[in-house]
Amino acid sequence: MKRKLIAAIGVAGMMVGVAACGSGDGGSTGGEAKELTVWLTVDAQNNWPDLVKAADAAVTAKHPGLTVKHEYYGWPDKNTKLDAVLATDKSPDVVEMGNTEMLGYMVKGAFAPVDPKKFEQSDQWLDGLKESVTYEGKTYGVPYYAGGRVGTWRKDIAAEVGVKAAPRTYAELTAALDKIQQKKGAGFSAWYQPSPDWYAAMSFVYDAGGSIAKKDGDTWKANLSSPESQKGLDAYKKIVDSYMHGDKTKDEADRPVVFGQGKSATIFSAAWEGGTAADPKNDKVGGLAQKLENFVMPGPSGKPLPVFLGGSDLAVPVKSRAQDAAAEWINAFTGAKGQKGLLAKGNLPNNKTDLATLKNDPKTVVPATAAESNWFVPMAPGWGQVEKAQTLKTMLQQIGTGKKSVADAAKEADAAIDKVINTK
């Protein structure tokens, strides 16, 4: 689940009056909370309102007289409204964040630290989600649910070249793609892989033992020029060169539409993209849903390709006057019962224990297995500036179009990253 990091946060006034936090009605240092305001995105409102009501009931049963209020927001406008309210004394008590959005707010001190031990299954949180709520050794949020990436291909096209099963190794994958590409010709993409898609490219980097950046003591240092990272970028470039015959300057935003047009055989994407391609309004193939097959994308290392783990977290603003009740509501919503409800709605859980159970169901074994090997962005204070500058996208577009070699593009990207990655 891709969430764009909001780097330029209007939080200059966030810390004003922080010393007064908890001194009002029901504060974490004062009396019993009278009111709890929970901000969630419309995903919860539209898809699992029953889980919200269950969390409300669990908390109000413990705190008679507590009123829980909800506000729901779309992803595009949520942070603008949050930034505005965090500069006032009318802060919500619980707020949903995309996991890549957390970092900028943690750096600015917008969220209160929480004790992981107070939340069910916290010792089993998925690694990528745990990273997203951790900054400088403290925990500032609770993972809510996850979304990963899988391989999706046209099994009917694979069958045309004699391939009857999804690939389980990288050699099987490339052999099948070679056959498909040869049969379909240069106007077809055996693997439609937009070159600027850094979520996919960095999976190859991490598969090779590389990384975007590494931490040395208290300082972050760009690492794309390392031999390991360049090995991963070389493997990614080979995929783009060999199988991607679309516009290599375009990003992945319209990938489901292109896939639905029948111009490619394979994508590596968020698990929902195949379904979007097969939606009647995008399906130009006819009966595409019955022709698709998901699989765990194998990596050149011989292991599953590590996937970027997207998803949502829940945080308590530092100005909340009901921090204890807020934490209890989050635990009720994201704990064992809440996770079972989220699983029933088709989400990946926030923890390894529940994730393992999905491997026993043919309908969920692929995304569950793929999510076991995952990576996350560097939790560096200046990461938001790196993403805002589109440094990785620029590097990958240069590599994909052949304007620069892997070594030169990586070196230039490292220089750009090092200028800002340690800047708050």
CSV table of C-alpha atoms in Angstrom, one decimal:
chain,number,residue,atom,x,y,z
A,1,MET,CA,0.0,0.0,0.0
A,2,LYS,CA,1.8,3.1,-1.2
A,3,ARG,CA,1.6,6.2,1.0
A,4,LYS,CA,3.6,9.2,-0.1
A,5,LEU,CA,5.6,10.8,2.6
A,6,ILE,CA,4.5,14.3,3.4
A,7,ALA,CA,7.9,16.0,3.9
A,8,ALA,CA,7.0,19.6,4.1
A,9,ILE,CA,4.9,19.5,7.2
A,10,GLY,CA,3.3,22.6,8.7
A,11,VAL,CA,4.2,21.8,12.2
A,12,ALA,CA,6.0,24.8,13.4
A,13,GLY,CA,3.3,25.4,16.0
A,14,MET,CA,3.0,21.8,17.1
A,15,MET,CA,5.2,22.2,20.2
A,16,VAL,CA,3.5,25.4,21.4
A,17,GLY,CA,1.8,24.6,24.7
A,18,VAL,CA,3.1,21.1,24.9
A,19,ALA,CA,3.9,21.6,28.6
A,20,ALA,CA,0.2,22.0,29.2
A,21,CYS,CA,-0.6,18.6,27.6
A,22,GLY,CA,-2.5,16.4,30.0
A,23,SER,CA,-3.5,19.2,32.2
A,24,GLY,CA,-7.1,19.4,30.9
A,25,ASP,CA,-10.1,17.1,31.4
A,26,GLY,CA,-9.1,13.5,31.3
A,27,GLY,CA,-5.4,14.1,30.6
A,28,SER,CA,-2.9,11.3,31.0
A,29,THR,CA,-1.7,13.1,34.2
A,30,GLY,CA,-5.1,14.2,35.3
A,31,GLY,CA,-8.6,12.7,35.9
A,32,GLU,CA,-10.7,10.3,33.9
A,33,ALA,CA,-11.1,11.1,30.2
A,34,LYS,CA,-14.5,12.4,29.2
A,35,GLU,CA,-14.1,12.5,25.4
A,36,LEU,CA,-11.9,10.7,22.9
A,37,THR,CA,-11.5,11.9,19.3
A,38,VAL,CA,-10.3,9.4,16.8
A,39,TRP,CA,-9.3,10.3,13.2
A,40,LEU,CA,-9.3,7.5,10.7
A,41,THR,CA,-9.3,7.3,6.9
A,42,VAL,CA,-12.4,6.4,5.0
A,43,ASP,CA,-11.0,2.9,4.6
A,44,ALA,CA,-12.2,2.1,8.1
A,45,GLN,CA,-15.5,3.9,7.6
A,46,ASN,CA,-16.3,2.1,4.4
A,47,ASN,CA,-14.8,-1.3,4.9
A,48,TRP,CA,-14.8,-2.2,8.6
A,49,PRO,CA,-17.0,0.1,10.6
A,50,ASP,CA,-17.9,-2.9,12.8
A,51,LEU,CA,-14.4,-3.1,14.1
A,52,VAL,CA,-14.4,0.6,15.0
A,53,LYS,CA,-17.6,0.1,17.0
A,54,ALA,CA,-16.1,-2.9,18.7
A,55,ALA,CA,-13.1,-0.9,19.9
A,56,ASP,CA,-15.4,1.9,21.1
A,57,ALA,CA,-17.4,-0.6,23.1
A,58,ALA,CA,-14.3,-2.1,24.7
A,59,VAL,CA,-13.0,1.2,25.9
A,60,THR,CA,-16.3,2.7,27.0
A,61,ALA,CA,-17.0,-0.4,29.0
A,62,LYS,CA,-13.9,0.3,31.0
A,63,HIS,CA,-14.6,4.0,31.2
A,64,PRO,CA,-18.3,4.7,31.8
A,65,GLY,CA,-19.2,8.2,30.7
A,66,LEU,CA,-16.5,8.3,28.0
A,67,THR,CA,-17.7,9.6,24.6
A,68,VAL,CA,-15.8,8.4,21.5
A,69,LYS,CA,-16.1,10.7,18.5
A,70,HIS,CA,-14.9,9.8,15.0
A,71,GLU,CA,-13.8,11.9,12.0
A,72,TYR,CA,-12.9,10.3,8.7
A,73,TYR,CA,-10.7,11.7,6.0
A,74,GLY,CA,-9.5,10.8,2.5
A,75,TRP,CA,-5.7,10.2,2.1
A,76,PRO,CA,-5.1,13.3,-0.1
A,77,ASP,CA,-6.4,15.9,2.4
A,78,LYS,CA,-5.8,14.2,5.7
A,79,ASN,CA,-2.4,15.6,6.5
A,80,THR,CA,-3.2,19.2,5.5
A,81,LYS,CA,-6.1,19.1,8.0
A,82,LEU,CA,-3.9,17.4,10.6
A,83,ASP,CA,-1.1,19.9,10.3
A,84,ALA,CA,-3.6,22.7,10.8
A,85,VAL,CA,-5.2,21.2,13.9
A,86,LEU,CA,-1.9,20.2,15.5
A,87,ALA,CA,-0.9,23.9,15.6
A,88,THR,CA,-3.9,24.5,17.9
A,89,ASP,CA,-5.1,23.1,21.2
A,90,LYS,CA,-7.8,21.0,19.6
A,91,SER,CA,-5.8,18.0,18.8
A,92,PRO,CA,-7.4,14.6,18.1
A,93,ASP,CA,-6.4,11.8,20.5
A,94,VAL,CA,-5.8,9.1,17.9
A,95,VAL,CA,-4.8,9.6,14.3
A,96,GLU,CA,-4.2,7.1,11.4
A,97,MET,CA,-1.1,7.6,9.4
A,98,GLY,CA,0.3,6.0,6.3
A,99,ASN,CA,3.5,4.3,7.6
A,100,THR,CA,5.8,6.4,5.4
A,101,GLU,CA,4.1,9.5,6.7
A,102,MET,CA,5.1,8.8,10.3
A,103,LEU,CA,8.8,9.8,10.1
A,104,GLY,CA,8.3,13.5,9.4
A,105,TYR,CA,5.9,13.9,12.3
A,106,MET,CA,8.1,11.9,14.7
A,107,VAL,CA,11.1,14.1,13.8
A,108,LYS,CA,9.1,17.2,14.6
A,109,GLY,CA,7.9,15.8,18.0
A,110,ALA,CA,4.2,15.7,16.9
A,111,PHE,CA,3.4,12.4,18.5
A,112,ALA,CA,3.6,11.1,22.1
A,113,PRO,CA,5.9,8.1,22.8
A,114,VAL,CA,4.0,4.9,23.7
A,115,ASP,CA,5.1,1.8,25.6
A,116,PRO,CA,5.0,-1.2,23.2
A,117,LYS,CA,4.5,-3.6,26.1
A,118,LYS,CA,1.0,-2.2,26.5
A,119,PHE,CA,-0.1,-3.4,23.1
A,120,GLU,CA,-1.1,-7.0,22.2
A,121,GLN,CA,1.4,-8.9,20.0
A,122,SER,CA,3.8,-6.0,19.9
A,123,ASP,CA,6.7,-8.5,20.2
A,124,GLN,CA,5.5,-9.9,16.9
A,125,TRP,CA,5.0,-6.7,14.9
A,126,LEU,CA,6.2,-7.1,11.3
A,127,ASP,CA,9.7,-5.7,11.0
A,128,GLY,CA,8.9,-3.1,8.4
A,129,LEU,CA,5.9,-1.8,10.3
A,130,LYS,CA,7.9,-1.7,13.6
A,131,GLU,CA,10.5,0.4,11.9
A,132,SER,CA,7.9,2.9,10.7
A,133,VAL,CA,6.9,3.7,14.3
A,134,THR,CA,10.4,3.8,15.8
A,135,TYR,CA,12.6,6.9,15.9
A,136,GLU,CA,15.8,7.3,18.0
A,137,GLY,CA,15.0,4.3,20.0
A,138,LYS,CA,11.5,5.3,21.0
A,139,THR,CA,8.1,4.0,19.8
A,140,TYR,CA,5.6,6.7,18.6
A,141,GLY,CA,2.8,4.6,17.1
A,142,VAL,CA,1.2,1.2,16.7
A,143,PRO,CA,1.0,-0.7,13.4
A,144,TYR,CA,-2.5,-1.1,12.3
A,145,TYR,CA,-2.4,-3.3,9.1
A,146,ALA,CA,-0.1,-4.0,6.3
A,147,GLY,CA,0.0,-4.2,2.5
A,148,GLY,CA,2.7,-5.9,0.5
A,149,ARG,CA,3.7,-6.6,-3.1
A,150,VAL,CA,3.4,-9.7,-5.3
A,151,GLY,CA,4.1,-10.9,-8.8
A,152,THR,CA,1.0,-11.2,-11.0
A,153,TRP,CA,1.1,-12.6,-14.5
A,154,ARG,CA,-1.1,-13.8,-17.3
A,155,LYS,CA,-1.2,-17.6,-17.0
A,156,ASP,CA,-2.9,-17.8,-20.4
A,157,ILE,CA,0.1,-16.1,-22.0
A,158,ALA,CA,2.5,-18.3,-20.0
A,159,ALA,CA,0.7,-21.3,-21.3
A,160,GLU,CA,1.2,-20.2,-24.9
A,161,VAL,CA,4.9,-20.7,-24.4
A,162,GLY,CA,4.5,-24.0,-22.6
A,163,VAL,CA,4.8,-22.7,-19.0
A,164,LYS,CA,2.1,-24.2,-16.9
A,165,ALA,CA,3.0,-23.1,-13.4
A,166,ALA,CA,4.1,-19.8,-11.8
A,167,PRO,CA,7.8,-19.4,-11.3
A,168,ARG,CA,9.3,-20.4,-8.0
A,169,THR,CA,12.9,-19.5,-8.8
A,170,TYR,CA,14.5,-16.5,-10.5
A,171,ALA,CA,15.8,-18.8,-13.3
A,172,GLU,CA,12.3,-20.1,-13.9
A,173,LEU,CA,11.0,-16.6,-14.0
A,174,THR,CA,13.5,-15.2,-16.5
A,175,ALA,CA,13.3,-18.3,-18.7
A,176,ALA,CA,9.6,-17.9,-18.9
A,177,LEU,CA,9.8,-14.2,-19.6
A,178,ASP,CA,12.4,-14.8,-22.3
A,179,LYS,CA,10.0,-17.2,-24.1
A,180,ILE,CA,7.1,-14.8,-23.7
A,181,GLN,CA,9.1,-11.8,-25.0
A,182,GLN,CA,10.4,-13.7,-28.0
A,183,LYS,CA,6.9,-14.8,-28.9
A,184,LYS,CA,5.2,-11.5,-28.4
A,185,GLY,CA,7.8,-9.2,-29.9
A,186,ALA,CA,9.2,-5.8,-29.2
A,187,GLY,CA,5.8,-4.0,-28.9
A,188,PHE,CA,4.9,-6.1,-25.8
A,189,SER,CA,6.3,-6.0,-22.3
A,190,ALA,CA,6.9,-9.5,-20.9
A,191,TRP,CA,7.3,-7.7,-17.5
A,192,TYR,CA,5.8,-4.2,-17.4
A,193,GLN,CA,8.2,-2.5,-15.0
A,194,PRO,CA,8.3,1.4,-15.1
A,195,SER,CA,11.9,2.3,-14.4
A,196,PRO,CA,11.2,5.1,-11.9
A,197,ASP,CA,9.4,2.7,-9.6
A,198,TRP,CA,11.8,2.8,-6.7
A,199,TYR,CA,9.7,0.5,-4.5
A,200,ALA,CA,10.5,-2.3,-7.0
A,201,ALA,CA,14.1,-1.3,-7.7
A,202,MET,CA,15.0,-1.1,-4.0
A,203,SER,CA,13.7,-4.6,-3.6
A,204,PHE,CA,16.5,-5.7,-5.9
A,205,VAL,CA,19.0,-3.6,-3.9
A,206,TYR,CA,18.0,-5.2,-0.6
A,207,ASP,CA,17.9,-8.6,-2.2
A,208,ALA,CA,21.6,-8.2,-3.1
A,209,GLY,CA,22.5,-7.1,0.4
A,210,GLY,CA,22.5,-3.4,-0.3
A,211,SER,CA,20.5,-0.5,1.0
A,212,ILE,CA,19.5,3.0,0.4
A,213,ALA,CA,21.4,4.3,3.3
A,214,LYS,CA,23.2,3.0,6.4
A,215,LYS,CA,23.5,4.3,9.9
A,216,ASP,CA,26.9,4.8,11.4
A,217,GLY,CA,26.6,5.9,15.0
A,218,ASP,CA,24.3,8.9,14.9
A,219,THR,CA,24.9,9.6,11.3
A,220,TRP,CA,23.2,8.3,8.1
A,221,LYS,CA,25.3,7.7,5.0
A,222,ALA,CA,23.9,7.0,1.5
A,223,ASN,CA,24.8,3.5,0.3
A,224,LEU,CA,23.6,3.2,-3.3
A,225,SER,CA,27.2,3.1,-4.6
A,226,SER,CA,28.2,0.1,-2.5
A,227,PRO,CA,29.1,-3.0,-4.5
A,228,GLU,CA,26.0,-4.8,-3.1
A,229,SER,CA,23.6,-2.0,-4.0
A,230,GLN,CA,25.0,-1.7,-7.5
A,231,LYS,CA,24.6,-5.4,-8.0
A,232,GLY,CA,20.9,-5.0,-7.2
A,233,LEU,CA,20.6,-2.0,-9.5
A,234,ASP,CA,22.3,-4.0,-12.3
A,235,ALA,CA,19.8,-6.8,-11.9
A,236,TYR,CA,16.9,-4.3,-12.0
A,237,LYS,CA,18.3,-2.6,-15.1
A,238,LYS,CA,18.5,-6.0,-16.8
A,239,ILE,CA,14.8,-6.6,-16.1
A,240,VAL,CA,13.9,-3.2,-17.5
A,241,ASP,CA,16.2,-3.5,-20.5
A,242,SER,CA,15.0,-7.1,-21.3
A,243,TYR,CA,11.3,-7.0,-20.7
A,244,MET,CA,10.0,-3.4,-20.4
A,245,HIS,CA,9.0,-2.0,-23.8
A,246,GLY,CA,6.7,0.7,-22.6
A,247,ASP,CA,7.6,4.4,-21.9
A,248,LYS,CA,10.6,4.1,-19.6
A,249,THR,CA,10.1,7.7,-18.4
A,250,LYS,CA,6.7,7.1,-16.9
A,251,ASP,CA,6.1,6.1,-13.3
A,252,GLU,CA,3.9,3.3,-12.1
A,253,ALA,CA,0.7,5.3,-11.5
A,254,ASP,CA,-1.2,3.9,-14.4
A,255,ARG,CA,0.3,0.3,-14.3
A,256,PRO,CA,-3.0,-1.4,-13.6
A,257,VAL,CA,-4.6,0.4,-16.6
A,258,VAL,CA,-1.7,-0.7,-18.9
A,259,PHE,CA,-1.9,-4.2,-17.6
A,260,GLY,CA,-5.6,-4.3,-18.2
A,261,GLN,CA,-5.1,-3.3,-21.8
A,262,GLY,CA,-3.3,-6.5,-22.4
A,263,LYS,CA,0.1,-5.0,-23.3
A,264,SER,CA,2.1,-7.0,-20.8
A,265,ALA,CA,2.3,-10.4,-19.2
A,266,THR,CA,3.7,-9.7,-15.8
A,267,ILE,CA,3.8,-7.0,-13.1
A,268,PHE,CA,5.4,-6.7,-9.6
A,269,SER,CA,3.1,-4.5,-7.7
A,270,ALA,CA,0.8,-3.9,-4.7
A,271,ALA,CA,-1.4,-6.9,-4.4
A,272,TRP,CA,-4.5,-5.0,-5.3
A,273,GLU,CA,-3.3,-3.8,-8.7
A,274,GLY,CA,-4.1,-7.1,-10.5
A,275,GLY,CA,-7.7,-6.8,-9.3
A,276,THR,CA,-7.8,-3.2,-10.5
A,277,ALA,CA,-6.5,-4.2,-13.9
A,278,ALA,CA,-9.3,-6.9,-14.1
A,279,ASP,CA,-12.0,-4.4,-13.2
A,280,PRO,CA,-14.5,-4.2,-16.1
A,281,LYS,CA,-13.7,-0.6,-16.7
A,282,ASN,CA,-10.0,-1.4,-17.2
A,283,ASP,CA,-10.2,-4.9,-18.6
A,284,LYS,CA,-9.7,-4.6,-22.4
A,285,VAL,CA,-8.6,-8.3,-22.6
A,286,GLY,CA,-11.9,-9.8,-21.6
A,287,GLY,CA,-12.2,-12.2,-18.7
A,288,LEU,CA,-8.9,-11.0,-17.3
A,289,ALA,CA,-9.7,-11.9,-13.7
A,290,GLN,CA,-9.7,-15.6,-14.7
A,291,LYS,CA,-6.4,-15.3,-16.6
A,292,LEU,CA,-4.4,-13.8,-13.7
A,293,GLU,CA,-2.2,-15.7,-11.2
A,294,ASN,CA,-0.4,-14.2,-8.2
A,295,PHE,CA,3.0,-15.6,-7.1
A,296,VAL,CA,5.8,-14.7,-4.7
A,297,MET,CA,8.3,-12.8,-6.8
A,298,PRO,CA,11.7,-14.7,-6.7
A,299,GLY,CA,14.9,-12.7,-6.4
A,300,PRO,CA,18.3,-13.2,-8.0
A,301,SER,CA,19.7,-14.2,-4.5
A,302,GLY,CA,17.7,-17.4,-4.6
A,303,LYS,CA,15.3,-16.1,-1.9
A,304,PRO,CA,11.9,-14.3,-2.3
A,305,LEU,CA,12.4,-10.7,-3.4
A,306,PRO,CA,12.1,-8.5,-0.3
A,307,VAL,CA,9.0,-6.3,-0.6
A,308,PHE,CA,8.4,-2.8,0.6
A,309,LEU,CA,5.8,-3.2,3.4
A,310,GLY,CA,3.2,-0.5,3.2
A,311,GLY,CA,0.3,0.0,5.5
A,312,SER,CA,-1.1,2.2,8.3
A,313,ASP,CA,-0.1,3.1,11.8
A,314,LEU,CA,-2.0,4.7,14.7
A,315,ALA,CA,-0.5,7.5,16.7
A,316,VAL,CA,-1.4,9.7,19.7
A,317,PRO,CA,-0.6,13.4,19.1
A,318,VAL,CA,1.5,14.9,21.9
A,319,LYS,CA,-1.2,17.5,22.5
A,320,SER,CA,-3.9,14.9,23.3
A,321,ARG,CA,-5.4,15.4,26.7
A,322,ALA,CA,-6.6,11.7,26.8
A,323,GLN,CA,-3.4,9.8,26.0
A,324,ASP,CA,-4.1,6.9,28.3
A,325,ALA,CA,-7.6,6.3,26.9
A,326,ALA,CA,-6.2,6.8,23.4
A,327,ALA,CA,-3.7,4.0,23.9
A,328,GLU,CA,-6.4,1.8,25.2
A,329,TRP,CA,-8.6,2.4,22.2
A,330,ILE,CA,-5.7,1.7,19.9
A,331,ASN,CA,-5.0,-1.6,21.7
A,332,ALA,CA,-8.6,-2.6,21.4
A,333,PHE,CA,-8.6,-1.8,17.7
A,334,THR,CA,-5.3,-3.3,16.7
A,335,GLY,CA,-5.1,-6.2,19.2
A,336,ALA,CA,-5.8,-9.9,18.7
A,337,LYS,CA,-9.5,-9.5,18.2
A,338,GLY,CA,-9.1,-6.5,15.9
A,339,GLN,CA,-6.5,-8.3,13.8
A,340,LYS,CA,-8.9,-11.2,13.2
A,341,GLY,CA,-11.5,-8.7,12.0
A,342,LEU,CA,-9.0,-7.0,9.7
A,343,LEU,CA,-7.9,-10.4,8.3
A,344,ALA,CA,-11.5,-11.2,7.5
A,345,LYS,CA,-11.7,-8.0,5.5
A,346,GLY,CA,-8.7,-9.1,3.3
A,347,ASN,CA,-5.9,-7.1,5.0
A,348,LEU,CA,-2.5,-8.3,6.0
A,349,PRO,CA,-2.0,-8.3,9.8
A,350,ASN,CA,0.4,-6.2,11.8
A,351,ASN,CA,2.2,-9.2,13.3
A,352,LYS,CA,4.1,-12.4,12.3
A,353,THR,CA,1.8,-14.7,14.3
A,354,ASP,CA,-1.3,-13.9,12.4
A,355,LEU,CA,0.6,-13.6,9.1
A,356,ALA,CA,1.7,-17.2,9.5
A,357,THR,CA,-1.9,-18.4,9.7
A,358,LEU,CA,-2.6,-16.9,6.2
A,359,LYS,CA,-0.1,-19.3,4.7
A,360,ASN,CA,-2.5,-22.1,5.3
A,361,ASP,CA,-5.2,-20.6,3.0
A,362,PRO,CA,-4.7,-20.9,-0.8
A,363,LYS,CA,-6.3,-17.5,-1.2
A,364,THR,CA,-3.8,-15.7,1.0
A,365,VAL,CA,-0.7,-17.8,0.9
A,366,VAL,CA,1.0,-15.7,-1.7
A,367,PRO,CA,0.7,-12.2,-0.2
A,368,ALA,CA,1.4,-13.6,3.3
A,369,THR,CA,4.6,-15.4,2.1
A,370,ALA,CA,5.8,-12.4,0.2
A,371,ALA,CA,5.3,-10.1,3.2
A,372,GLU,CA,7.6,-12.2,5.4
A,373,SER,CA,10.7,-10.8,3.6
A,374,ASN,CA,10.4,-7.0,3.7
A,375,TRP,CA,12.3,-3.7,3.9
A,376,PHE,CA,11.5,-0.1,4.8
A,377,VAL,CA,12.9,3.3,4.1
A,378,PRO,CA,15.8,4.7,6.2
A,379,MET,CA,14.4,6.2,9.4
A,380,ALA,CA,16.6,9.2,9.1
A,381,PRO,CA,15.6,12.8,10.0
A,382,GLY,CA,16.0,14.0,6.4
A,383,TRP,CA,14.5,11.1,4.6
A,384,GLY,CA,11.4,13.3,3.8
A,385,GLN,CA,13.6,15.7,1.9
A,386,VAL,CA,15.1,12.8,-0.1
A,387,GLU,CA,11.7,11.5,-1.2
A,388,LYS,CA,10.4,15.0,-1.9
A,389,ALA,CA,13.3,15.7,-4.2
A,390,GLN,CA,12.5,12.4,-6.0
A,391,THR,CA,16.2,11.4,-5.9
A,392,LEU,CA,15.6,7.7,-6.3
A,393,LYS,CA,13.1,8.2,-9.2
A,394,THR,CA,15.6,10.5,-11.0
A,395,MET,CA,18.4,7.9,-10.6
A,396,LEU,CA,16.2,5.1,-11.8
A,397,GLN,CA,14.9,7.0,-14.8
A,398,GLN,CA,18.5,7.8,-15.8
A,399,ILE,CA,19.4,4.1,-15.5
A,400,GLY,CA,16.3,2.8,-17.2
A,401,THR,CA,16.6,5.2,-20.2
A,402,GLY,CA,20.4,4.6,-20.5
A,403,LYS,CA,21.3,8.2,-19.9
A,404,LYS,CA,23.7,7.3,-17.2
A,405,SER,CA,25.5,4.1,-16.1
A,406,VAL,CA,24.4,2.4,-12.8
A,407,ALA,CA,27.7,3.5,-11.2
A,408,ASP,CA,27.4,7.2,-12.2
A,409,ALA,CA,23.7,7.5,-11.4
A,410,ALA,CA,24.2,5.8,-8.0
A,411,LYS,CA,27.1,8.1,-7.2
A,412,GLU,CA,25.1,11.2,-8.1
A,413,ALA,CA,22.1,10.0,-6.0
A,414,ASP,CA,24.4,9.3,-3.0
A,415,ALA,CA,25.7,12.8,-3.2
A,416,ALA,CA,22.2,14.2,-3.2
A,417,ILE,CA,21.1,12.0,-0.4
A,418,ASP,CA,24.1,12.8,1.8
A,419,LYS,CA,23.3,16.6,1.6
A,420,VAL,CA,20.0,16.2,3.3
A,421,ILE,CA,19.5,12.9,5.0
A,422,ASN,CA,20.8,14.0,8.4
A,423,THR,CA,18.9,17.3,8.4
A,424,LYS,CA,15.9,17.8,10.6
